[in-house]
């Protein structure tokens, strides 16, 4: 059994560490882009044209890399509310047109080893089940940071971000009509029902102490533990007066399992604890 368990554990470990390395020799770039570009790229459809990359190499200098975004990516986002537009601005994005020209600042990663991985979720309900897929997309050979070229559209984005940041999240609005969704109530239904029940029962009067004591002892003959609410309901006595009598004849439990419950003191109990029966050997020896 132990060997089988070890084999199963090894198989699970192998399955968890399965990695597709078909693209491990492919060279990729790791580029940091502004939030407004990453949002537009995330909303673009599969195999969509998002832009064109231009690399101009100069001998003895770093390559001059620029990217020109497509018109569909730079177009303003329409069909959203003012609150959604404000939420985009607060998340370092925008619904306005974005600049189409950006430059890449190239940095050296000679002292680092970086890779890009992708995770494709499987389908457990499929027959047979399709497991999750982890694949290496390539080895990072160049690192860059995408920065916008100073333009009018970029300045509009920054101006909007500064102005919207001053606006409060919640605003006071003037209401022209009365709100009728929540009308004030003079007396709630619960209070009316309570008053009716109180009138029906009448005012609780103190009975003779001996009479109340007899009722309590009769109740404790049925059950060992009682809640104060149940005792008040059974005896029809004021709670303060009832507690005075209970303190004389009963103990109040403050620990589980019978927490907040009352029980008779040992000297007033009519029942006895069951004692374990003697063994047959002892009884036979006594008879001898």
Coordinates of C-alpha atoms in Angstrom, one line a residue:
X1 CA 0.0 0.0 0.0
X2 CA 2.8 2.4 0.8
X3 CA 4.5 1.7 -2.5
X4 CA 1.3 2.3 -4.4
X5 CA 0.8 5.6 -2.5
X6 CA 4.3 6.7 -3.4
X7 CA 3.8 5.9 -7.1
X8 CA 0.5 7.8 -7.2
X9 CA 2.2 10.8 -5.5
X10 CA 5.0 10.7 -8.1
X11 CA 2.5 10.5 -11.0
X12 CA 0.6 13.5 -9.6
X13 CA 3.9 15.5 -9.3
X14 CA 4.8 14.6 -12.9
X15 CA 1.4 15.8 -14.1
X16 CA 1.6 19.0 -12.1
X17 CA 5.1 19.7 -13.6
X18 CA 4.2 18.9 -17.2
X19 CA 5.5 21.8 -19.4
X20 CA 5.4 22.2 -23.2
X21 CA 8.9 23.3 -24.3
X22 CA 8.3 23.3 -28.0
X23 CA 8.8 27.1 -28.2
X24 CA 11.7 27.3 -25.7
X25 CA 14.1 28.4 -28.5
X26 CA 11.9 31.2 -29.7
X27 CA 13.1 34.8 -28.9
X28 CA 10.6 37.2 -27.4
X29 CA 10.6 40.8 -26.2
X30 CA 9.4 41.8 -22.7
X31 CA 7.8 45.2 -23.1
X32 CA 6.1 47.3 -20.5
X33 CA 3.3 49.4 -22.0
X34 CA 1.0 52.1 -20.5
X35 CA -2.3 51.0 -18.9
X36 CA -4.4 52.6 -21.6
X37 CA -2.7 50.5 -24.3
X38 CA -2.9 47.2 -22.4
X39 CA -6.7 47.8 -21.9
X40 CA -7.2 48.4 -25.6
X41 CA -5.1 45.3 -26.5
X42 CA -7.1 43.1 -24.1
X43 CA -10.4 44.1 -25.7
X44 CA -9.1 43.5 -29.2
X45 CA -10.3 40.4 -31.0
X46 CA -8.2 37.3 -31.8
X47 CA -5.6 37.9 -34.6
X48 CA -6.5 41.6 -34.7
X49 CA -4.1 44.1 -36.1
X50 CA -3.0 46.2 -33.1
X51 CA -0.1 48.1 -34.6
X52 CA 3.2 48.1 -36.6
X53 CA 6.7 47.9 -35.1
X54 CA 9.6 49.7 -36.8
X55 CA 13.2 49.0 -36.0
X56 CA 15.9 51.3 -37.3
X57 CA 19.4 50.2 -36.7
X58 CA 22.3 52.7 -36.6
X59 CA 25.9 51.3 -36.4
X60 CA 27.5 51.9 -33.0
X61 CA 24.2 52.9 -31.4
X62 CA 21.2 51.3 -29.9
X63 CA 18.4 50.5 -32.3
X64 CA 15.6 53.1 -32.6
X65 CA 12.3 51.2 -32.1
X66 CA 8.9 52.8 -32.6
X67 CA 5.4 51.4 -32.7
X68 CA 2.4 52.8 -34.5
X69 CA -0.9 51.7 -33.2
X70 CA -3.8 50.9 -35.5
X71 CA -6.7 53.2 -35.9
X72 CA -9.1 50.7 -34.2
X73 CA -6.9 50.7 -31.1
X74 CA -6.6 54.5 -30.9
X75 CA -10.3 55.2 -31.5
X76 CA -12.3 56.4 -28.5
X77 CA -14.4 54.0 -26.5
X78 CA -18.1 54.6 -27.0
X79 CA -21.3 53.2 -25.4
X80 CA -20.2 53.5 -21.8
X81 CA -21.6 55.5 -19.0
X82 CA -20.0 58.5 -17.2
X83 CA -19.3 56.4 -14.2
X84 CA -17.6 53.7 -16.3
X85 CA -15.5 56.4 -18.0
X86 CA -14.5 57.9 -14.6
X87 CA -13.5 54.4 -13.4
X88 CA -11.2 54.0 -16.4
X89 CA -9.5 57.3 -15.6
X90 CA -9.1 56.3 -11.9
X91 CA -7.4 53.0 -13.1
X92 CA -4.8 55.0 -15.2
X93 CA -6.7 54.4 -18.4
X94 CA -9.1 56.5 -20.6
X95 CA -12.0 56.3 -23.0
X96 CA -10.7 59.2 -25.1
X97 CA -8.5 58.7 -28.3
X98 CA -5.0 57.6 -27.4
X99 CA -1.8 58.6 -29.2
X100 CA -0.7 56.3 -32.0
X101 CA 3.0 56.9 -31.9
X102 CA 5.2 55.4 -29.1
X103 CA 8.8 54.8 -28.6
X104 CA 10.7 51.9 -27.0
X105 CA 13.4 52.5 -24.4
X106 CA 15.6 49.4 -24.8
X107 CA 17.4 48.0 -21.7
X108 CA 20.0 45.3 -21.4
X109 CA 19.2 42.0 -19.6
X110 CA 22.5 40.2 -20.1
X111 CA 22.6 39.4 -16.3
X112 CA 19.1 38.0 -16.3
X113 CA 17.4 34.8 -17.6
X114 CA 13.7 35.5 -18.3
X115 CA 11.0 33.4 -20.0
X116 CA 7.4 33.8 -21.0
X117 CA 4.8 31.2 -20.0
X118 CA 1.2 30.7 -20.8
X119 CA -1.5 28.8 -19.0
X120 CA -4.5 27.4 -20.9
X121 CA -7.3 26.1 -18.7
X122 CA -8.7 22.7 -19.5
X123 CA -12.2 21.3 -19.6
X124 CA -13.0 18.8 -16.9
X125 CA -16.5 18.2 -18.1
X126 CA -15.3 17.1 -21.6
X127 CA -15.1 13.4 -22.3
X128 CA -12.3 12.6 -22.0
X129 CA -11.3 15.4 -19.6
X130 CA -8.9 18.0 -21.1
X131 CA -6.2 18.9 -18.6
X132 CA -4.7 22.4 -18.1
X133 CA -1.9 23.2 -20.4
X134 CA 1.3 25.1 -19.4
X135 CA 3.5 26.2 -22.3
X136 CA 6.7 28.1 -22.6
X137 CA 6.2 30.8 -25.2
X138 CA 9.8 31.8 -25.5
X139 CA 13.0 33.2 -24.0
X140 CA 13.2 36.9 -23.3
X141 CA 16.1 38.4 -25.3
X142 CA 15.2 42.0 -25.1
X143 CA 13.5 44.2 -22.5
X144 CA 11.9 47.6 -23.3
X145 CA 9.5 50.2 -22.0
X146 CA 6.9 51.7 -24.3
X147 CA 6.7 55.5 -23.8
X148 CA 4.3 57.9 -25.6
X149 CA 5.6 60.7 -27.9
X150 CA 4.6 64.1 -26.7
X151 CA 1.4 65.0 -28.6
X152 CA -1.9 66.7 -28.1
X153 CA -3.8 63.5 -27.5
X154 CA -1.4 62.4 -24.8
X155 CA -1.6 65.8 -23.1
X156 CA -5.5 65.5 -23.2
X157 CA -5.2 62.2 -21.4
X158 CA -2.9 63.6 -18.6
X159 CA -5.2 66.7 -18.3
X160 CA -8.2 64.4 -17.9
X161 CA -6.5 62.3 -15.3
X162 CA -5.5 65.3 -13.2
X163 CA -9.0 66.9 -13.4
X164 CA -10.9 63.7 -12.7
X165 CA -8.7 62.9 -9.7
X166 CA -10.0 65.9 -7.9
X167 CA -13.6 64.8 -8.3
X168 CA -15.1 63.0 -5.3
X169 CA -16.3 59.4 -5.8
X170 CA -19.8 60.2 -4.4
X171 CA -21.7 63.3 -5.3
X172 CA -24.8 65.1 -3.9
X173 CA -27.7 65.1 -6.4
X174 CA -30.8 67.3 -6.4
X175 CA -34.0 65.2 -6.5
X176 CA -37.0 66.8 -8.3
X177 CA -39.5 64.2 -7.2
X178 CA -40.3 62.6 -3.8
X179 CA -38.8 59.2 -3.3
X180 CA -41.6 56.7 -2.6
X181 CA -39.6 53.6 -2.3
X182 CA -39.3 53.9 1.5
X183 CA -42.2 55.6 3.2
X184 CA -42.1 56.4 6.9
X185 CA -44.3 54.2 9.1
X186 CA -45.8 55.4 12.4
X187 CA -45.8 52.0 14.0
X188 CA -44.2 48.9 12.6
X189 CA -46.1 45.5 12.3
X190 CA -43.8 43.9 14.9
X191 CA -44.6 46.6 17.5
X192 CA -48.3 46.3 16.8
X193 CA -48.2 42.5 17.3
X194 CA -46.2 42.9 20.5
X195 CA -48.7 45.4 21.9
X196 CA -51.6 43.0 21.1
X197 CA -49.9 40.1 22.8
X198 CA -49.1 42.2 25.8
X199 CA -52.8 43.3 26.2
X200 CA -53.9 39.8 25.7
X201 CA -51.7 38.4 28.4
X202 CA -52.3 41.3 30.7
X203 CA -50.0 42.7 33.3
X204 CA -47.9 40.1 35.1
X205 CA -48.7 40.1 38.8
X206 CA -46.5 38.6 41.5
X207 CA -48.0 35.4 42.9
X208 CA -47.3 33.8 46.3
X209 CA -43.7 32.6 46.6
X210 CA -44.8 29.1 47.6
X211 CA -47.1 28.8 44.6
X212 CA -44.4 29.9 42.2
X213 CA -41.9 27.5 43.9
X214 CA -44.3 24.6 43.4
X215 CA -44.7 25.4 39.7
X216 CA -40.9 25.6 39.4
X217 CA -40.3 22.2 41.1
X218 CA -43.0 20.7 38.8
X219 CA -41.3 22.0 35.8
X220 CA -37.8 20.8 36.8
X221 CA -39.3 17.3 37.3
X222 CA -40.0 17.2 33.6
X223 CA -36.7 18.7 32.4
X224 CA -33.4 19.3 34.1
X225 CA -32.4 22.6 32.4
X226 CA -34.6 25.6 31.5
X227 CA -34.0 29.0 29.8
X228 CA -35.2 32.1 31.7
X229 CA -37.6 32.9 28.8
X230 CA -39.3 29.5 29.1
X231 CA -39.6 29.9 32.8
X232 CA -41.2 33.3 32.5
X233 CA -43.7 32.0 29.9
X234 CA -44.6 29.0 32.1
X235 CA -44.9 30.8 35.4
X236 CA -46.4 34.1 34.1
X237 CA -44.2 36.0 36.6
X238 CA -42.1 39.2 36.3
X239 CA -38.6 38.3 35.4
X240 CA -37.0 40.2 38.3
X241 CA -39.2 38.5 40.8
X242 CA -38.7 35.1 39.2
X243 CA -34.9 35.5 39.3
X244 CA -35.0 36.1 43.1
X245 CA -36.7 32.7 43.6
X246 CA -34.4 31.0 41.1
X247 CA -31.3 32.2 42.9
X248 CA -32.6 30.6 46.1
X249 CA -33.4 27.1 44.7
X250 CA -31.4 26.9 41.4
X251 CA -27.9 27.3 39.9
X252 CA -27.2 29.4 36.8
X253 CA -24.8 27.7 34.3
X254 CA -22.2 29.9 32.7
X255 CA -20.2 27.2 30.9
X256 CA -21.1 24.9 28.0
X257 CA -22.8 22.6 27.2
X258 CA -25.8 24.1 29.2
X259 CA -24.7 27.7 29.1
X260 CA -27.3 30.4 30.2
X261 CA -29.6 27.6 31.6
X262 CA -31.0 27.2 35.1
X263 CA -31.1 23.9 37.0
X264 CA -32.0 22.9 40.6
X265 CA -29.4 22.9 43.2
X266 CA -28.2 19.4 44.2
X267 CA -30.0 19.5 47.6
X268 CA -33.4 20.2 45.9
X269 CA -33.2 17.6 43.2
X270 CA -35.7 14.7 43.3
X271 CA -33.9 12.5 40.8
X272 CA -30.7 10.5 41.5
X273 CA -27.8 9.9 39.2
X274 CA -27.6 6.4 37.8
X275 CA -24.9 4.3 39.4
X276 CA -23.0 1.7 37.4
X277 CA -24.3 -1.8 37.9
X278 CA -22.0 -4.1 39.8
X279 CA -20.3 -6.9 37.9
X280 CA -21.8 -10.3 38.0
X281 CA -18.7 -11.6 39.7
X282 CA -19.1 -9.3 42.6
X283 CA -22.7 -10.2 43.1
X284 CA -22.0 -13.9 43.0
X285 CA -19.1 -13.4 45.5
X286 CA -21.4 -11.5 47.9
X287 CA -24.0 -14.2 47.8
X288 CA -21.4 -16.8 48.6

